[in-house]
Amino acid sequence: MQRYNIIKDKIPREILLLKSLPCLYGKCSFCNYILDNSTNINEIIDTNVEIVNMISGEFGVVEIINSGSVFEIPEAILSLIREKCNSKQIHTIYFEVYYGYRKRLKEIIDYFPKQEIRFRIGIETFDDEFRERVYNKPFPTTNLKEFSTNFYACCLLICVQGQVIEQIENDIKIALTYFKEVTINVFVDNGTPVKHDSNLFNLFMTNIYPKIKDLPNIEILIDNKDLGVFVQ
Ligand code: SF4
């Protein structure tokens, strides 16, 4: 288990993986990270206090992930994050947010008046039919302008059985058009019904990866431990 790391490449930042209350949605077919969620508030607080206190301010940028959305982090911990970020001159904080919270983003922006807040959303794919059928994560992406206004960054999930290379190419193109930063997660088998497609992965590595790997605003996670924070 690793809940704190420093990322020096491309987008230098401290990254914290916090424990949180259960994800509001909790039904994405590929997601096993919600196993880290808890309903035990004391356990959540005890786990997180130590991690939040590790913030050093080295880059002025902190990313908080919590196997859910920022709204599932208890207030006591949000308050500690704010106090720590203020005292360490953090100017930018990234938070994860699920689509269902899109109308509440201002609450977090107002809670952290001294920082720029950047929201990251797990879009996974812009093919809405595929996202609903394969990932069980339905929402419409017809209004991409609205997404790009609300969310600074998005995540894509690639190389799963049923996908084709053209879909991955198209998703990356759309993501780069509408979001300032993009995280590409290569799916790794994790015991859920979604399965890795190794042929597609080889195609991606041969045809797409070399063209995008050096773009400054794309992070490609070949392994789900690549950010250096993980619980399994
Ligand atoms: S919204 Fe995110 S954390 Fe919640 S189930 Fe889906 S992928 Fe997992």
PDB file of C-alpha atoms and ligand atoms in Angstrom:
ATOM      1  CA  MET A   1       0.000   0.000   0.000  1.00  0.00           C
ATOM      2  CA  GLN A   2       1.338   3.396  -0.959  1.00  0.00           C
ATOM      3  CA  ARG A   3      -0.694   6.547  -0.384  1.00  0.00           C
ATOM      4  CA  TYR A   4       1.825   9.320  -1.057  1.00  0.00           C
ATOM      5  CA  ASN A   5       4.189   9.930  -3.945  1.00  0.00           C
ATOM      6  CA  ILE A   6       6.052  12.693  -5.724  1.00  0.00           C
ATOM      7  CA  ILE A   7       5.698  12.949  -9.501  1.00  0.00           C
ATOM      8  CA  LYS A   8       8.518  14.811 -11.212  1.00  0.00           C
ATOM      9  CA  ASP A   9       7.742  14.235 -14.901  1.00  0.00           C
ATOM     10  CA  LYS A  10       5.465  16.354 -17.094  1.00  0.00           C
ATOM     11  CA  ILE A  11       3.149  17.688 -14.379  1.00  0.00           C
ATOM     12  CA  PRO A  12       5.251  17.891 -11.201  1.00  0.00           C
ATOM     13  CA  ARG A  13       3.149  17.414  -8.089  1.00  0.00           C
ATOM     14  CA  GLU A  14       2.629  15.596  -4.865  1.00  0.00           C
ATOM     15  CA  ILE A  15      -0.073  12.934  -5.149  1.00  0.00           C
ATOM     16  CA  LEU A  16      -2.107  11.614  -2.222  1.00  0.00           C
ATOM     17  CA  LEU A  17      -4.412   8.609  -2.286  1.00  0.00           C
ATOM     18  CA  LEU A  18      -6.882   9.197   0.542  1.00  0.00           C
ATOM     19  CA  LYS A  19      -9.418   6.822   2.030  1.00  0.00           C
ATOM     20  CA  SER A  20     -12.966   8.094   1.734  1.00  0.00           C
ATOM     21  CA  LEU A  21     -16.641   7.376   2.178  1.00  0.00           C
ATOM     22  CA  PRO A  22     -18.216   5.173  -0.528  1.00  0.00           C
ATOM     23  CA  CYS A  23     -18.329   6.470  -4.089  1.00  0.00           C
ATOM     24  CA  LEU A  24     -21.746   8.020  -4.811  1.00  0.00           C
ATOM     25  CA  TYR A  25     -22.164   5.877  -7.919  1.00  0.00           C
ATOM     26  CA  GLY A  26     -20.088   2.805  -7.135  1.00  0.00           C
ATOM     27  CA  LYS A  27     -21.310   0.717 -10.088  1.00  0.00           C
ATOM     28  CA  CYS A  28     -18.666   1.067 -12.798  1.00  0.00           C
ATOM     29  CA  SER A  29     -18.003  -2.448 -14.067  1.00  0.00           C
ATOM     30  CA  PHE A  30     -14.204  -2.021 -14.240  1.00  0.00           C
ATOM     31  CA  CYS A  31     -13.717  -0.394 -10.853  1.00  0.00           C
ATOM     32  CA  ASN A  32     -12.139  -2.227  -7.966  1.00  0.00           C
ATOM     33  CA  TYR A  33     -10.649   0.819  -6.271  1.00  0.00           C
ATOM     34  CA  ILE A  34     -13.886   1.388  -4.375  1.00  0.00           C
ATOM     35  CA  LEU A  35     -12.797  -1.570  -2.221  1.00  0.00           C
ATOM     36  CA  ASP A  36     -10.725   1.071  -0.425  1.00  0.00           C
ATOM     37  CA  ASN A  37     -13.870   3.035   0.511  1.00  0.00           C
ATOM     38  CA  SER A  38     -15.049   2.843   4.102  1.00  0.00           C
ATOM     39  CA  THR A  39     -18.035   3.859   6.189  1.00  0.00           C
ATOM     40  CA  ASN A  40     -15.924   3.994   9.340  1.00  0.00           C
ATOM     41  CA  ILE A  41     -15.278   7.687   9.819  1.00  0.00           C
ATOM     42  CA  ASN A  42     -12.610   7.152  12.482  1.00  0.00           C
ATOM     43  CA  GLU A  43     -10.713   4.784  10.199  1.00  0.00           C
ATOM     44  CA  ILE A  44     -10.940   7.312   7.358  1.00  0.00           C
ATOM     45  CA  ILE A  45      -9.689  10.153   9.507  1.00  0.00           C
ATOM     46  CA  ASP A  46      -6.890   8.133  11.128  1.00  0.00           C
ATOM     47  CA  THR A  47      -5.646   6.926   7.735  1.00  0.00           C
ATOM     48  CA  ASN A  48      -5.765  10.331   6.074  1.00  0.00           C
ATOM     49  CA  VAL A  49      -4.327  12.615   8.733  1.00  0.00           C
ATOM     50  CA  GLU A  50      -0.924  11.007   8.391  1.00  0.00           C
ATOM     51  CA  ILE A  51      -0.998  11.258   4.589  1.00  0.00           C
ATOM     52  CA  VAL A  52      -2.194  14.865   4.441  1.00  0.00           C
ATOM     53  CA  ASN A  53       0.516  15.838   6.883  1.00  0.00           C
ATOM     54  CA  MET A  54       3.088  14.584   4.370  1.00  0.00           C
ATOM     55  CA  ILE A  55       2.334  17.502   2.022  1.00  0.00           C
ATOM     56  CA  SER A  56       5.632  19.360   1.734  1.00  0.00           C
ATOM     57  CA  GLY A  57       4.733  22.034  -0.817  1.00  0.00           C
ATOM     58  CA  GLU A  58       7.712  21.047  -2.987  1.00  0.00           C
ATOM     59  CA  PHE A  59       6.001  21.918  -6.267  1.00  0.00           C
ATOM     60  CA  GLY A  60       3.130  24.072  -5.063  1.00  0.00           C
ATOM     61  CA  VAL A  61       0.810  21.505  -6.653  1.00  0.00           C
ATOM     62  CA  VAL A  62      -1.052  18.674  -4.941  1.00  0.00           C
ATOM     63  CA  GLU A  63      -3.306  16.032  -6.433  1.00  0.00           C
ATOM     64  CA  ILE A  64      -5.808  14.316  -4.162  1.00  0.00           C
ATOM     65  CA  ILE A  65      -7.386  11.076  -5.312  1.00  0.00           C
ATOM     66  CA  ASN A  66      -9.746   9.063  -3.156  1.00  0.00           C
ATOM     67  CA  SER A  67     -11.300   6.181  -5.125  1.00  0.00           C
ATOM     68  CA  GLY A  68     -14.375   8.332  -5.572  1.00  0.00           C
ATOM     69  CA  SER A  69     -15.003  12.074  -5.617  1.00  0.00           C
ATOM     70  CA  VAL A  70     -13.781  14.950  -3.469  1.00  0.00           C
ATOM     71  CA  PHE A  71     -17.310  15.177  -2.059  1.00  0.00           C
ATOM     72  CA  GLU A  72     -16.779  11.823  -0.349  1.00  0.00           C
ATOM     73  CA  ILE A  73     -13.836  13.086   1.681  1.00  0.00           C
ATOM     74  CA  PRO A  74     -15.086  13.927   5.201  1.00  0.00           C
ATOM     75  CA  GLU A  75     -15.130  17.605   6.132  1.00  0.00           C
ATOM     76  CA  ALA A  76     -12.582  17.093   8.900  1.00  0.00           C
ATOM     77  CA  ILE A  77     -10.069  15.953   6.295  1.00  0.00           C
ATOM     78  CA  LEU A  78     -10.986  18.629   3.758  1.00  0.00           C
ATOM     79  CA  SER A  79     -10.367  21.175   6.480  1.00  0.00           C
ATOM     80  CA  LEU A  80      -6.969  19.647   7.219  1.00  0.00           C
ATOM     81  CA  ILE A  81      -6.104  19.677   3.489  1.00  0.00           C
ATOM     82  CA  ARG A  82      -6.986  23.364   3.325  1.00  0.00           C
ATOM     83  CA  GLU A  83      -4.955  24.201   6.410  1.00  0.00           C
ATOM     84  CA  LYS A  84      -1.946  22.236   5.171  1.00  0.00           C
ATOM     85  CA  CYS A  85      -2.130  23.628   1.624  1.00  0.00           C
ATOM     86  CA  ASN A  86      -2.347  27.178   2.919  1.00  0.00           C
ATOM     87  CA  SER A  87       0.599  26.729   5.254  1.00  0.00           C
ATOM     88  CA  LYS A  88       2.743  25.087   2.525  1.00  0.00           C
ATOM     89  CA  GLN A  89       1.927  27.700  -0.155  1.00  0.00           C
ATOM     90  CA  ILE A  90       0.142  25.218  -2.388  1.00  0.00           C
ATOM     91  CA  HIS A  91      -1.328  27.157  -5.303  1.00  0.00           C
ATOM     92  CA  THR A  92      -3.049  24.361  -7.235  1.00  0.00           C
ATOM     93  CA  ILE A  93      -5.033  21.318  -6.112  1.00  0.00           C
ATOM     94  CA  TYR A  94      -6.409  18.570  -8.341  1.00  0.00           C
ATOM     95  CA  PHE A  95      -9.480  16.640  -7.188  1.00  0.00           C
ATOM     96  CA  GLU A  96     -11.382  13.754  -8.752  1.00  0.00           C
ATOM     97  CA  VAL A  97     -15.092  14.245  -9.406  1.00  0.00           C
ATOM     98  CA  TYR A  98     -17.776  11.934 -10.727  1.00  0.00           C
ATOM     99  CA  TYR A  99     -20.186  13.303 -13.342  1.00  0.00           C
ATOM    100  CA  GLY A 100     -23.098  13.225 -10.873  1.00  0.00           C
ATOM    101  CA  TYR A 101     -21.479  16.010  -8.840  1.00  0.00           C
ATOM    102  CA  ARG A 102     -20.961  18.375 -11.772  1.00  0.00           C
ATOM    103  CA  LYS A 103     -23.431  20.935 -10.406  1.00  0.00           C
ATOM    104  CA  ARG A 104     -21.661  21.148  -7.021  1.00  0.00           C
ATOM    105  CA  LEU A 105     -18.139  22.024  -8.132  1.00  0.00           C
ATOM    106  CA  LYS A 106     -18.406  25.595  -6.910  1.00  0.00           C
ATOM    107  CA  GLU A 107     -18.711  24.343  -3.321  1.00  0.00           C
ATOM    108  CA  ILE A 108     -15.146  23.055  -3.522  1.00  0.00           C
ATOM    109  CA  ILE A 109     -13.869  26.118  -5.360  1.00  0.00           C
ATOM    110  CA  ASP A 110     -15.343  28.289  -2.606  1.00  0.00           C
ATOM    111  CA  TYR A 111     -13.914  26.038   0.114  1.00  0.00           C
ATOM    112  CA  PHE A 112     -10.362  26.589  -1.171  1.00  0.00           C
ATOM    113  CA  PRO A 113     -10.244  30.320  -1.967  1.00  0.00           C
ATOM    114  CA  LYS A 114      -6.444  30.444  -1.954  1.00  0.00           C
ATOM    115  CA  GLN A 115      -5.889  27.694  -4.508  1.00  0.00           C
ATOM    116  CA  GLU A 116      -6.757  27.064  -8.121  1.00  0.00           C
ATOM    117  CA  ILE A 117      -8.922  23.949  -8.126  1.00  0.00           C
ATOM    118  CA  ARG A 118      -8.617  21.597 -11.070  1.00  0.00           C
ATOM    119  CA  PHE A 119     -11.231  18.869 -11.413  1.00  0.00           C
ATOM    120  CA  ARG A 120     -10.460  15.590 -13.122  1.00  0.00           C
ATOM    121  CA  ILE A 121     -13.307  13.423 -14.439  1.00  0.00           C
ATOM    122  CA  GLY A 122     -13.239   9.771 -15.475  1.00  0.00           C
ATOM    123  CA  ILE A 123     -14.854   9.964 -18.905  1.00  0.00           C
ATOM    124  CA  GLU A 124     -13.243   6.629 -19.943  1.00  0.00           C
ATOM    125  CA  THR A 125     -14.516   6.987 -23.530  1.00  0.00           C
ATOM    126  CA  PHE A 126     -16.542   9.526 -25.488  1.00  0.00           C
ATOM    127  CA  ASP A 127     -18.503   6.656 -27.024  1.00  0.00           C
ATOM    128  CA  ASP A 128     -21.536   6.984 -24.741  1.00  0.00           C
ATOM    129  CA  GLU A 129     -23.076   3.695 -25.873  1.00  0.00           C
ATOM    130  CA  PHE A 130     -19.852   1.789 -25.132  1.00  0.00           C
ATOM    131  CA  ARG A 131     -19.376   3.501 -21.771  1.00  0.00           C
ATOM    132  CA  GLU A 132     -22.890   2.536 -20.714  1.00  0.00           C
ATOM    133  CA  ARG A 133     -22.867  -1.016 -22.091  1.00  0.00           C
ATOM    134  CA  VAL A 134     -19.325  -2.109 -21.208  1.00  0.00           C
ATOM    135  CA  TYR A 135     -18.354   0.171 -18.315  1.00  0.00           C
ATOM    136  CA  ASN A 136     -21.837   0.582 -16.814  1.00  0.00           C
ATOM    137  CA  LYS A 137     -21.072   4.286 -16.462  1.00  0.00           C
ATOM    138  CA  PRO A 138     -23.816   6.111 -18.317  1.00  0.00           C
ATOM    139  CA  PHE A 139     -23.863   9.840 -18.937  1.00  0.00           C
ATOM    140  CA  PRO A 140     -24.112  11.928 -22.086  1.00  0.00           C
ATOM    141  CA  THR A 141     -21.063  13.701 -23.502  1.00  0.00           C
ATOM    142  CA  THR A 142     -23.030  15.571 -26.133  1.00  0.00           C
ATOM    143  CA  ASN A 143     -22.183  18.946 -24.593  1.00  0.00           C
ATOM    144  CA  LEU A 144     -18.406  18.772 -24.584  1.00  0.00           C
ATOM    145  CA  LYS A 145     -18.058  22.537 -24.170  1.00  0.00           C
ATOM    146  CA  GLU A 146     -19.741  22.229 -20.787  1.00  0.00           C
ATOM    147  CA  PHE A 147     -17.350  19.442 -19.790  1.00  0.00           C
ATOM    148  CA  SER A 148     -14.342  21.507 -20.771  1.00  0.00           C
ATOM    149  CA  THR A 149     -15.623  24.471 -18.759  1.00  0.00           C
ATOM    150  CA  ASN A 150     -16.187  22.432 -15.602  1.00  0.00           C
ATOM    151  CA  PHE A 151     -13.362  19.926 -15.774  1.00  0.00           C
ATOM    152  CA  TYR A 152      -9.702  20.702 -16.278  1.00  0.00           C
ATOM    153  CA  ALA A 153      -8.642  17.134 -17.007  1.00  0.00           C
ATOM    154  CA  CYS A 154     -10.139  13.802 -17.990  1.00  0.00           C
ATOM    155  CA  CYS A 155      -9.204  10.139 -17.786  1.00  0.00           C
ATOM    156  CA  LEU A 156      -9.609   7.588 -20.562  1.00  0.00           C
ATOM    157  CA  LEU A 157      -9.673   3.824 -20.089  1.00  0.00           C
ATOM    158  CA  ILE A 158      -8.199   1.872 -22.972  1.00  0.00           C
ATOM    159  CA  CYS A 159      -7.284  -1.608 -24.198  1.00  0.00           C
ATOM    160  CA  VAL A 160     -10.342  -3.463 -22.968  1.00  0.00           C
ATOM    161  CA  GLN A 161     -11.999  -6.286 -24.878  1.00  0.00           C
ATOM    162  CA  GLY A 162     -14.665  -4.917 -27.228  1.00  0.00           C
ATOM    163  CA  GLN A 163     -12.798  -1.702 -27.983  1.00  0.00           C
ATOM    164  CA  VAL A 164     -11.177  -1.048 -31.349  1.00  0.00           C
ATOM    165  CA  ILE A 165      -8.094   1.021 -32.119  1.00  0.00           C
ATOM    166  CA  GLU A 166     -10.133   3.671 -33.960  1.00  0.00           C
ATOM    167  CA  GLN A 167     -12.161   4.280 -30.809  1.00  0.00           C
ATOM    168  CA  ILE A 168      -8.989   4.850 -28.790  1.00  0.00           C
ATOM    169  CA  GLU A 169      -7.618   7.211 -31.448  1.00  0.00           C
ATOM    170  CA  ASN A 170     -10.855   9.153 -31.552  1.00  0.00           C
ATOM    171  CA  ASP A 171     -11.131   9.362 -27.759  1.00  0.00           C
ATOM    172  CA  ILE A 172      -7.602  10.762 -27.457  1.00  0.00           C
ATOM    173  CA  LYS A 173      -8.315  13.304 -30.189  1.00  0.00           C
ATOM    174  CA  ILE A 174     -11.491  14.526 -28.489  1.00  0.00           C
ATOM    175  CA  ALA A 175      -9.866  14.568 -25.048  1.00  0.00           C
ATOM    176  CA  LEU A 176      -6.982  16.704 -26.307  1.00  0.00           C
ATOM    177  CA  THR A 177      -9.414  19.102 -27.961  1.00  0.00           C
ATOM    178  CA  TYR A 178     -11.600  19.713 -24.926  1.00  0.00           C
ATOM    179  CA  PHE A 179      -9.391  19.183 -21.860  1.00  0.00           C
ATOM    180  CA  LYS A 180      -6.143  20.779 -20.766  1.00  0.00           C
ATOM    181  CA  GLU A 181      -4.719  17.505 -19.491  1.00  0.00           C
ATOM    182  CA  VAL A 182      -5.473  13.877 -20.251  1.00  0.00           C
ATOM    183  CA  THR A 183      -4.674  10.712 -18.329  1.00  0.00           C
ATOM    184  CA  ILE A 184      -4.745   7.511 -20.346  1.00  0.00           C
ATOM    185  CA  ASN A 185      -5.184   4.401 -18.230  1.00  0.00           C
ATOM    186  CA  VAL A 186      -4.335   1.098 -19.884  1.00  0.00           C
ATOM    187  CA  PHE A 187      -6.742  -1.362 -18.308  1.00  0.00           C
ATOM    188  CA  VAL A 188      -5.096  -4.120 -16.299  1.00  0.00           C
ATOM    189  CA  ASP A 189      -7.157  -7.191 -15.334  1.00  0.00           C
ATOM    190  CA  ASN A 190      -8.383  -6.707 -11.797  1.00  0.00           C
ATOM    191  CA  GLY A 191     -10.986  -9.384 -11.148  1.00  0.00           C
ATOM    192  CA  THR A 192     -13.895  -7.368 -12.559  1.00  0.00           C
ATOM    193  CA  PRO A 193     -15.901  -8.499 -15.623  1.00  0.00           C
ATOM    194  CA  VAL A 194     -13.954  -6.080 -17.860  1.00  0.00           C
ATOM    195  CA  LYS A 195     -10.961  -7.735 -19.525  1.00  0.00           C
ATOM    196  CA  HIS A 196      -7.668  -6.470 -20.936  1.00  0.00           C
ATOM    197  CA  ASP A 197      -7.148  -6.906 -24.682  1.00  0.00           C
ATOM    198  CA  SER A 198      -3.474  -7.653 -25.319  1.00  0.00           C
ATOM    199  CA  ASN A 199      -3.769  -7.433 -29.128  1.00  0.00           C
ATOM    200  CA  LEU A 200      -5.270  -3.989 -28.815  1.00  0.00           C
ATOM    201  CA  PHE A 201      -2.573  -3.041 -26.341  1.00  0.00           C
ATOM    202  CA  ASN A 202       0.109  -4.058 -28.854  1.00  0.00           C
ATOM    203  CA  LEU A 203      -1.603  -2.006 -31.553  1.00  0.00           C
ATOM    204  CA  PHE A 204      -1.796   0.974 -29.207  1.00  0.00           C
ATOM    205  CA  MET A 205       1.876   0.700 -28.267  1.00  0.00           C
ATOM    206  CA  THR A 206       2.927   0.433 -31.917  1.00  0.00           C
ATOM    207  CA  ASN A 207       0.638   2.945 -33.590  1.00  0.00           C
ATOM    208  CA  ILE A 208      -0.405   5.534 -31.030  1.00  0.00           C
ATOM    209  CA  TYR A 209       1.930   5.550 -28.048  1.00  0.00           C
ATOM    210  CA  PRO A 210       5.029   6.816 -29.921  1.00  0.00           C
ATOM    211  CA  LYS A 211       3.057   9.778 -31.281  1.00  0.00           C
ATOM    212  CA  ILE A 212       1.684  10.958 -27.946  1.00  0.00           C
ATOM    213  CA  LYS A 213       4.112   9.815 -25.270  1.00  0.00           C
ATOM    214  CA  ASP A 214       6.065  13.070 -25.239  1.00  0.00           C
ATOM    215  CA  LEU A 215       3.102  15.440 -25.234  1.00  0.00           C
ATOM    216  CA  PRO A 216       3.425  17.484 -22.053  1.00  0.00           C
ATOM    217  CA  ASN A 217      -0.254  17.308 -21.168  1.00  0.00           C
ATOM    218  CA  ILE A 218      -0.778  13.541 -21.507  1.00  0.00           C
ATOM    219  CA  GLU A 219       0.081  10.990 -18.857  1.00  0.00           C
ATOM    220  CA  ILE A 220      -0.061   7.376 -19.994  1.00  0.00           C
ATOM    221  CA  LEU A 221      -0.372   4.827 -17.221  1.00  0.00           C
ATOM    222  CA  ILE A 222       0.647   1.481 -18.655  1.00  0.00           C
ATOM    223  CA  ASP A 223       0.330  -0.052 -15.228  1.00  0.00           C
ATOM    224  CA  ASN A 224      -2.204   1.130 -12.692  1.00  0.00           C
ATOM    225  CA  LYS A 225       0.615   1.562 -10.185  1.00  0.00           C
ATOM    226  CA  ASP A 226       2.470   4.033 -12.411  1.00  0.00           C
ATOM    227  CA  LEU A 227       1.523   7.052 -10.303  1.00  0.00           C
ATOM    228  CA  GLY A 228       3.147   5.331  -7.355  1.00  0.00           C
ATOM    229  CA  VAL A 229       0.005   5.272  -5.204  1.00  0.00           C
ATOM    230  CA  PHE A 230      -2.074   2.141  -4.799  1.00  0.00           C
ATOM    231  CA  VAL A 231      -3.798   0.051  -2.174  1.00  0.00           C
ATOM    232  CA  GLN A 232      -3.897  -3.417  -3.777  1.00  0.00           C
TER     233      GLN A 232
HETATM  234  S1  SF4 B   1     -17.367   6.676 -10.327  1.00  0.00           S
HETATM  235 FE1  SF4 B   1     -15.149   6.269 -10.147  1.00  0.00          FE
HETATM  236  S2  SF4 B   1     -14.835   5.458  -8.065  1.00  0.00           S
HETATM  237 FE2  SF4 B   1     -17.061   5.379  -8.491  1.00  0.00          FE
HETATM  238  S3  SF4 B   1     -17.404   3.277  -9.232  1.00  0.00           S
HETATM  239 FE3  SF4 B   1     -17.053   4.580 -11.040  1.00  0.00          FE
HETATM  240  S4  SF4 B   1     -14.823   4.477 -11.465  1.00  0.00           S
HETATM  241 FE4  SF4 B   1     -15.187   3.687  -9.372  1.00  0.00          FE
END
